[in-house]
Amino acid sequence: MTTTTERAGLRTGIRAATAGAPLVARRRSLSDAGLLALTAVVLAVTVALSLLVPSVVARAADEAVEQAVVDAGTSADVVARIGAASGVGFGQSMSTVRDPNAAATLRRDAAAVHDALPTALRDVTGPGAASVATPIVHGRVGTTAITTRLAYVGDPDEARQAGLVQWVEGTAPAPAELPAEDPDATGLPLHEVEVGMQADAAARFGVRPGDRAKLSLYTYGPVDLVVTGLYTVPDPEDRVWSQFPDLLAARDAASPGQAGHVALLVTDASLPDAKLVIQARALVTQVRYSPDAALVDAGTAPAITTAVTQVQADPSPLSQAAGYPVTVTTQLGSTLDAISGRLAAARAQQSVLVLGLSGVGALVLVLAAKLLVARRETYLLAERARGASIASVAVRALLESVPIAVVAGCAGALVASLLLPSDGSGTGVAVALVVIAALTPALVAALQVRTAYSGRRTAANRSDRNRVRARGRARRVVAEATLIAIAVGAVVSVRRRGLAQTSTGGVDLLLAATPLLVAAAATLVVARVLPPLLRALSRAARTRRGLVPVVATARASAASGTAVPLLTLTVAIGLVVFCGTTVLTIAAGQSAAADARTGADVRVEGPLTDQDVTDLRGEPGVTAVAGIAVVGGRTIGMNSGTTADLILVDAEPLATIEETHGRSGTDLRLLTTGDPTTPAALVSPSISAAVALVTPDVQTNAGRVGLDVVGVVGDEPRVRTDGSGAPVDGRVLVDRATFDDAQGVTSEPTTILVDGPGALAATQALHLEGRPGVTVVDRDEWLQEWRDSPLNRDLVLLLLAASVALAAYAALALVLMVAATSRERGRALSALRTLGLDARTASALTFAELLPVAAAAVLGGTAIGILIPWLTSGALGLELATGGFAQPPLRIGWWPVLGAVAVIAVALVVTVLVESAVRRRDKLGEVLRVGER
């Protein structure tokens, strides 16, 4: 019986809560269609932004990974070196055994090794290009002395092999005729291997088809190489030639006495002869698997890196597949590792933007919900007075808000997917926004009617009422203190750990919300300071003449319902300034990074000469040229145990370059002072104390040279070491000319800094970039390329777009605040109109009433926007976005603040003018009759 009664009561309660709800929801939606449409648009835009930002970053990350693989070039190729036991050779007796299928066997081995690669690596690499080559040796082709090597290149597609070269003279190499057996012979028989030579190289060295070559190779017997044909290469960019530029053209000789260097081509037909007569230890057989950069993205990069590490640590599966020992070398893993830090920073920055935009968007949705409920307050209270339950009020609100939220959320997701496919990383935030938009109107409506006609009694005496108010204040203080504590904890954690330093390698959402939490916590301080400040202004206004200051400050200090608008405005403006300040910091940091990485207008690195320095100084448009030489790993003092790289610099020109670019060159000029037999030196701070305890000198080829330490080095020129890789304790800077005079030997520079408007043209005129191993870096080109790289470009664009969106949110929040407070303000202005208040003064009163909140939001938001980057310095990984060697200093500019002020000012003026225009339509007779509007 009890159960039946409970069920009946439950059914009755459900009917009471839902009866007529669809009809009421539909009618209310029609009456407030404009506000609901605005809410739907805000939700759709916010959802779209929460999905688009991660998608943009994901696309940029994929492009960055792909570009990194492309820039790595052949160093990212997976190279499998296949070892082999000694093949069939001559020994002490003649042999005629050779494998005519050597090329086909090599292709099968290459395919087998590829199939044995880990799946992640196999999926992004194509069939391998095989090659067999000897070391570079001295030899003579015809009558010309050259350096050369034998090389075979095999296309994985056998059908394309014959088309790799075109034979323009003579014939393609073919199997050589094996020498006949001679039982009376006392020595080893002479074998031949037919080869080809590139046509232009042959013309340079005077080689003709039929000429013979003698090389100092490890063979199993006497061998003659016969040049049977000359060839050209139709497609020099084909990947099979990537490691054999000497098969494409002749090069200058590396040593005197040689006419030059060129490789000799072995074909499929002559490869069996080469493998027969050349000892296995003199043949390097390797297969090069080139990764398809289009298949490598941010999602697959971790798995590929793991696969590379795995196959390099344990290549036994490859060895089993090939039947020979296999070793793997590649820079693909280190290339992807190098970009992974930038990807992590990009995800952290993305999460900050998403949570900031979504947080402000959610606050705007709350403002819209409060305005919606405020407009319906009379009807909601009337329903409650007639006996409606809180549940029925909430159900009717949900029937209205849930469909709108779902439709708007789906529309935003659809727009985002049409603009850019989503990777799903922003789905959680988008769903949270839809839930907030769906539940907030019902929650606000329920809270609005909760205490109406509930029978709750108010304490009769003042002390009890004060106690109740004190408990309310205590709850508010606890809530605010909790939020501030969370914000402080987030700041401490993010400064110590960074945004991406979680155990999973992902982004901690709590830490990513640090800017939003800091902005909210700082807004609470503004909200606490504003009321007493307004009351003080109100008291001061009473002592002066004029209606506007008195009424405006009194109303502003007594106004209710401005806490959420103030929070929304302040947070939005704070994040606008934060985004703008971050953009300025990145731009300044990138410019500083370009200076640090180049040191001058143009930086040249590689095997250079002192003549290059002299020639560059004579070029037009060049104002200063400084050569830098590096002598690596020198012990400072006898048996001191302190090692350093000796940096020999052209001190005077380098000081001029430093001063031209806004840096101090005073310390560098000290290097040209003192006794030239004991060159002046600047030492790194890390070794200054150790050097002070010994007599500083260094060992050179001409003996020991003493040094006179005159100071500690500031910004050292960043140069490459000599490649020894030996760790050192620091660096020592010495003037190059002075040191060369002291040691009696000229130090050739490895780096040249060129300054002036004609710096790049000078390097081009001397054709420095065309030299092997020489790189030329132009500062402006490096800076532009770095700024245009996908991650950096999209980060700046997202920050600027977020600034615009947040400014729009701030303007909308101000409009909603004006609309929410218009009823009380209308009552006051209506009463004043009956006393003779004119329209202009009414507009001034409206503006003056709203100005304190807007001004507090602008001032507080500006302070917050500058405070957040300072607090989160180092956590956002901006040094990875700038390309510098250290965290960029905070750069504060005027345009973010001015932009925020302009948006708020325009929105405030327009809103006041619109409200004043609406108020002018009120009829004074109705005001006198009704008493209020």
JSON list of C-alpha atoms in Angstrom, two decimals, residues 68-183:
[
{"chain": "A", "resi": 68, "resn": "ALA", "atom": "CA", "xyz": [61.47, 19.05, -40.27]},
{"chain": "A", "resi": 69, "resn": "VAL", "atom": "CA", "xyz": [61.78, 15.75, -42.14]},
{"chain": "A", "resi": 70, "resn": "VAL", "atom": "CA", "xyz": [62.09, 17.60, -45.46]},
{"chain": "A", "resi": 71, "resn": "ASP", "atom": "CA", "xyz": [64.75, 19.95, -44.04]},
{"chain": "A", "resi": 72, "resn": "ALA", "atom": "CA", "xyz": [66.69, 16.98, -42.65]},
{"chain": "A", "resi": 73, "resn": "GLY", "atom": "CA", "xyz": [67.08, 15.72, -46.21]},
{"chain": "A", "resi": 74, "resn": "THR", "atom": "CA", "xyz": [69.08, 12.56, -46.65]},
{"chain": "A", "resi": 75, "resn": "SER", "atom": "CA", "xyz": [70.16, 12.57, -43.00]},
{"chain": "A", "resi": 76, "resn": "ALA", "atom": "CA", "xyz": [66.64, 11.38, -42.15]},
{"chain": "A", "resi": 77, "resn": "ASP", "atom": "CA", "xyz": [67.01, 8.35, -44.41]},
{"chain": "A", "resi": 78, "resn": "VAL", "atom": "CA", "xyz": [67.12, 4.99, -42.67]},
{"chain": "A", "resi": 79, "resn": "VAL", "atom": "CA", "xyz": [70.39, 3.44, -43.85]},
{"chain": "A", "resi": 80, "resn": "ALA", "atom": "CA", "xyz": [70.86, -0.29, -43.35]},
{"chain": "A", "resi": 81, "resn": "ARG", "atom": "CA", "xyz": [74.46, -1.35, -43.85]},
{"chain": "A", "resi": 82, "resn": "ILE", "atom": "CA", "xyz": [74.60, -4.99, -44.81]},
{"chain": "A", "resi": 83, "resn": "GLY", "atom": "CA", "xyz": [77.83, -6.74, -43.91]},
{"chain": "A", "resi": 84, "resn": "ALA", "atom": "CA", "xyz": [79.03, -9.88, -45.70]},
{"chain": "A", "resi": 85, "resn": "ALA", "atom": "CA", "xyz": [81.60, -12.54, -45.19]},
{"chain": "A", "resi": 86, "resn": "SER", "atom": "CA", "xyz": [84.43, -12.75, -47.67]},
{"chain": "A", "resi": 87, "resn": "GLY", "atom": "CA", "xyz": [82.96, -13.65, -50.99]},
{"chain": "A", "resi": 88, "resn": "VAL", "atom": "CA", "xyz": [84.32, -16.03, -53.54]},
{"chain": "A", "resi": 89, "resn": "GLY", "atom": "CA", "xyz": [87.82, -14.89, -54.42]},
{"chain": "A", "resi": 90, "resn": "PHE", "atom": "CA", "xyz": [91.01, -15.97, -56.11]},
{"chain": "A", "resi": 91, "resn": "GLY", "atom": "CA", "xyz": [93.01, -17.23, -53.18]},
{"chain": "A", "resi": 92, "resn": "GLN", "atom": "CA", "xyz": [96.12, -18.94, -54.51]},
{"chain": "A", "resi": 93, "resn": "SER", "atom": "CA", "xyz": [94.37, -20.48, -57.48]},
{"chain": "A", "resi": 94, "resn": "MET", "atom": "CA", "xyz": [92.28, -18.99, -60.26]},
{"chain": "A", "resi": 95, "resn": "SER", "atom": "CA", "xyz": [88.52, -19.10, -59.93]},
{"chain": "A", "resi": 96, "resn": "THR", "atom": "CA", "xyz": [85.83, -18.54, -62.51]},
{"chain": "A", "resi": 97, "resn": "VAL", "atom": "CA", "xyz": [82.86, -18.58, -60.10]},
{"chain": "A", "resi": 98, "resn": "ARG", "atom": "CA", "xyz": [80.78, -15.43, -60.10]},
{"chain": "A", "resi": 99, "resn": "ASP", "atom": "CA", "xyz": [77.15, -14.72, -59.22]},
{"chain": "A", "resi": 100, "resn": "PRO", "atom": "CA", "xyz": [75.32, -13.34, -62.26]},
{"chain": "A", "resi": 101, "resn": "ASN", "atom": "CA", "xyz": [72.32, -12.49, -60.04]},
{"chain": "A", "resi": 102, "resn": "ALA", "atom": "CA", "xyz": [74.22, -10.21, -57.66]},
{"chain": "A", "resi": 103, "resn": "ALA", "atom": "CA", "xyz": [72.00, -7.19, -58.40]},
{"chain": "A", "resi": 104, "resn": "ALA", "atom": "CA", "xyz": [68.77, -9.18, -58.08]},
{"chain": "A", "resi": 105, "resn": "THR", "atom": "CA", "xyz": [69.98, -10.71, -54.82]},
{"chain": "A", "resi": 106, "resn": "LEU", "atom": "CA", "xyz": [70.74, -7.24, -53.49]},
{"chain": "A", "resi": 107, "resn": "ARG", "atom": "CA", "xyz": [67.22, -6.08, -54.34]},
{"chain": "A", "resi": 108, "resn": "ARG", "atom": "CA", "xyz": [65.73, -9.11, -52.57]},
{"chain": "A", "resi": 109, "resn": "ASP", "atom": "CA", "xyz": [67.85, -8.40, -49.49]},
{"chain": "A", "resi": 110, "resn": "ALA", "atom": "CA", "xyz": [66.71, -4.76, -49.54]},
{"chain": "A", "resi": 111, "resn": "ALA", "atom": "CA", "xyz": [63.06, -5.82, -49.71]},
{"chain": "A", "resi": 112, "resn": "ALA", "atom": "CA", "xyz": [63.54, -8.38, -46.92]},
{"chain": "A", "resi": 113, "resn": "VAL", "atom": "CA", "xyz": [65.17, -5.80, -44.64]},
{"chain": "A", "resi": 114, "resn": "HIS", "atom": "CA", "xyz": [62.34, -3.35, -45.35]},
{"chain": "A", "resi": 115, "resn": "ASP", "atom": "CA", "xyz": [59.75, -5.97, -44.45]},
{"chain": "A", "resi": 116, "resn": "ALA", "atom": "CA", "xyz": [61.58, -6.62, -41.17]},
{"chain": "A", "resi": 117, "resn": "LEU", "atom": "CA", "xyz": [61.52, -2.96, -40.10]},
{"chain": "A", "resi": 118, "resn": "PRO", "atom": "CA", "xyz": [59.17, -2.08, -37.20]},
{"chain": "A", "resi": 119, "resn": "THR", "atom": "CA", "xyz": [55.67, -1.33, -38.47]},
{"chain": "A", "resi": 120, "resn": "ALA", "atom": "CA", "xyz": [55.74, 2.39, -37.65]},
{"chain": "A", "resi": 121, "resn": "LEU", "atom": "CA", "xyz": [58.98, 2.80, -39.59]},
{"chain": "A", "resi": 122, "resn": "ARG", "atom": "CA", "xyz": [58.03, 0.50, -42.44]},
{"chain": "A", "resi": 123, "resn": "ASP", "atom": "CA", "xyz": [54.78, 2.38, -43.05]},
{"chain": "A", "resi": 124, "resn": "VAL", "atom": "CA", "xyz": [56.51, 5.71, -43.72]},
{"chain": "A", "resi": 125, "resn": "THR", "atom": "CA", "xyz": [59.44, 4.45, -45.80]},
{"chain": "A", "resi": 126, "resn": "GLY", "atom": "CA", "xyz": [59.39, 3.20, -49.34]},
{"chain": "A", "resi": 127, "resn": "PRO", "atom": "CA", "xyz": [61.46, 0.52, -51.04]},
{"chain": "A", "resi": 128, "resn": "GLY", "atom": "CA", "xyz": [65.15, 0.92, -50.42]},
{"chain": "A", "resi": 129, "resn": "ALA", "atom": "CA", "xyz": [67.73, 2.16, -52.90]},
{"chain": "A", "resi": 130, "resn": "ALA", "atom": "CA", "xyz": [70.70, -0.20, -52.68]},
{"chain": "A", "resi": 131, "resn": "SER", "atom": "CA", "xyz": [74.30, 0.74, -53.31]},
{"chain": "A", "resi": 132, "resn": "VAL", "atom": "CA", "xyz": [77.70, -0.92, -53.28]},
{"chain": "A", "resi": 133, "resn": "ALA", "atom": "CA", "xyz": [80.79, 1.27, -53.10]},
{"chain": "A", "resi": 134, "resn": "THR", "atom": "CA", "xyz": [84.49, 1.11, -52.38]},
{"chain": "A", "resi": 135, "resn": "PRO", "atom": "CA", "xyz": [86.44, 3.65, -50.35]},
{"chain": "A", "resi": 136, "resn": "ILE", "atom": "CA", "xyz": [87.91, 6.64, -52.17]},
{"chain": "A", "resi": 137, "resn": "VAL", "atom": "CA", "xyz": [91.38, 5.70, -53.38]},
{"chain": "A", "resi": 138, "resn": "HIS", "atom": "CA", "xyz": [94.14, 7.12, -55.54]},
{"chain": "A", "resi": 139, "resn": "GLY", "atom": "CA", "xyz": [94.42, 5.85, -59.07]},
{"chain": "A", "resi": 140, "resn": "ARG", "atom": "CA", "xyz": [95.11, 6.60, -62.68]},
{"chain": "A", "resi": 141, "resn": "VAL", "atom": "CA", "xyz": [92.57, 6.53, -65.49]},
{"chain": "A", "resi": 142, "resn": "GLY", "atom": "CA", "xyz": [94.28, 6.55, -68.83]},
{"chain": "A", "resi": 143, "resn": "THR", "atom": "CA", "xyz": [97.14, 8.95, -68.21]},
{"chain": "A", "resi": 144, "resn": "THR", "atom": "CA", "xyz": [95.36, 11.11, -65.62]},
{"chain": "A", "resi": 145, "resn": "ALA", "atom": "CA", "xyz": [95.94, 10.79, -61.87]},
{"chain": "A", "resi": 146, "resn": "ILE", "atom": "CA", "xyz": [92.71, 11.20, -59.92]},
{"chain": "A", "resi": 147, "resn": "THR", "atom": "CA", "xyz": [90.98, 10.09, -56.76]},
{"chain": "A", "resi": 148, "resn": "THR", "atom": "CA", "xyz": [88.04, 7.82, -57.38]},
{"chain": "A", "resi": 149, "resn": "ARG", "atom": "CA", "xyz": [85.91, 4.98, -56.15]},
{"chain": "A", "resi": 150, "resn": "LEU", "atom": "CA", "xyz": [83.74, 2.30, -57.68]},
{"chain": "A", "resi": 151, "resn": "ALA", "atom": "CA", "xyz": [80.04, 2.73, -57.03]},
{"chain": "A", "resi": 152, "resn": "TYR", "atom": "CA", "xyz": [76.91, 0.81, -57.93]},
{"chain": "A", "resi": 153, "resn": "VAL", "atom": "CA", "xyz": [73.47, 2.34, -57.41]},
{"chain": "A", "resi": 154, "resn": "GLY", "atom": "CA", "xyz": [70.36, 0.22, -57.68]},
{"chain": "A", "resi": 155, "resn": "ASP", "atom": "CA", "xyz": [66.83, 1.43, -58.12]},
{"chain": "A", "resi": 156, "resn": "PRO", "atom": "CA", "xyz": [64.32, -0.70, -56.19]},
{"chain": "A", "resi": 157, "resn": "ASP", "atom": "CA", "xyz": [62.30, -0.95, -59.39]},
{"chain": "A", "resi": 158, "resn": "GLU", "atom": "CA", "xyz": [64.36, -3.10, -61.74]},
{"chain": "A", "resi": 159, "resn": "ALA", "atom": "CA", "xyz": [62.44, -1.73, -64.73]},
{"chain": "A", "resi": 160, "resn": "ARG", "atom": "CA", "xyz": [63.79, 1.77, -63.99]},
{"chain": "A", "resi": 161, "resn": "GLN", "atom": "CA", "xyz": [67.38, 0.68, -63.56]},
{"chain": "A", "resi": 162, "resn": "ALA", "atom": "CA", "xyz": [68.39, 0.97, -67.20]},
{"chain": "A", "resi": 163, "resn": "GLY", "atom": "CA", "xyz": [66.93, 4.48, -67.44]},
{"chain": "A", "resi": 164, "resn": "LEU", "atom": "CA", "xyz": [69.02, 5.94, -64.62]},
{"chain": "A", "resi": 165, "resn": "VAL", "atom": "CA", "xyz": [71.75, 6.86, -67.13]},
{"chain": "A", "resi": 166, "resn": "GLN", "atom": "CA", "xyz": [72.04, 7.43, -70.86]},
{"chain": "A", "resi": 167, "resn": "TRP", "atom": "CA", "xyz": [75.13, 6.12, -72.63]},
{"chain": "A", "resi": 168, "resn": "VAL", "atom": "CA", "xyz": [76.29, 8.84, -75.01]},
{"chain": "A", "resi": 169, "resn": "GLU", "atom": "CA", "xyz": [79.57, 7.29, -76.09]},
{"chain": "A", "resi": 170, "resn": "GLY", "atom": "CA", "xyz": [80.86, 3.74, -76.03]},
{"chain": "A", "resi": 171, "resn": "THR", "atom": "CA", "xyz": [78.82, 0.93, -74.51]},
{"chain": "A", "resi": 172, "resn": "ALA", "atom": "CA", "xyz": [77.38, 0.15, -71.13]},
{"chain": "A", "resi": 173, "resn": "PRO", "atom": "CA", "xyz": [79.57, -2.02, -68.89]},
{"chain": "A", "resi": 174, "resn": "ALA", "atom": "CA", "xyz": [78.93, -5.73, -69.38]},
{"chain": "A", "resi": 175, "resn": "PRO", "atom": "CA", "xyz": [80.23, -8.94, -67.80]},
{"chain": "A", "resi": 176, "resn": "ALA", "atom": "CA", "xyz": [83.95, -9.19, -68.49]},
{"chain": "A", "resi": 177, "resn": "GLU", "atom": "CA", "xyz": [85.44, -12.25, -70.07]},
{"chain": "A", "resi": 178, "resn": "LEU", "atom": "CA", "xyz": [86.99, -14.43, -67.42]},
{"chain": "A", "resi": 179, "resn": "PRO", "atom": "CA", "xyz": [90.65, -15.31, -67.99]},
{"chain": "A", "resi": 180, "resn": "ALA", "atom": "CA", "xyz": [91.31, -18.78, -69.32]},
{"chain": "A", "resi": 181, "resn": "GLU", "atom": "CA", "xyz": [92.87, -21.31, -67.02]},
{"chain": "A", "resi": 182, "resn": "ASP", "atom": "CA", "xyz": [96.61, -21.69, -67.53]},
{"chain": "A", "resi": 183, "resn": "PRO", "atom": "CA", "xyz": [98.10, -24.55, -65.49]}
]
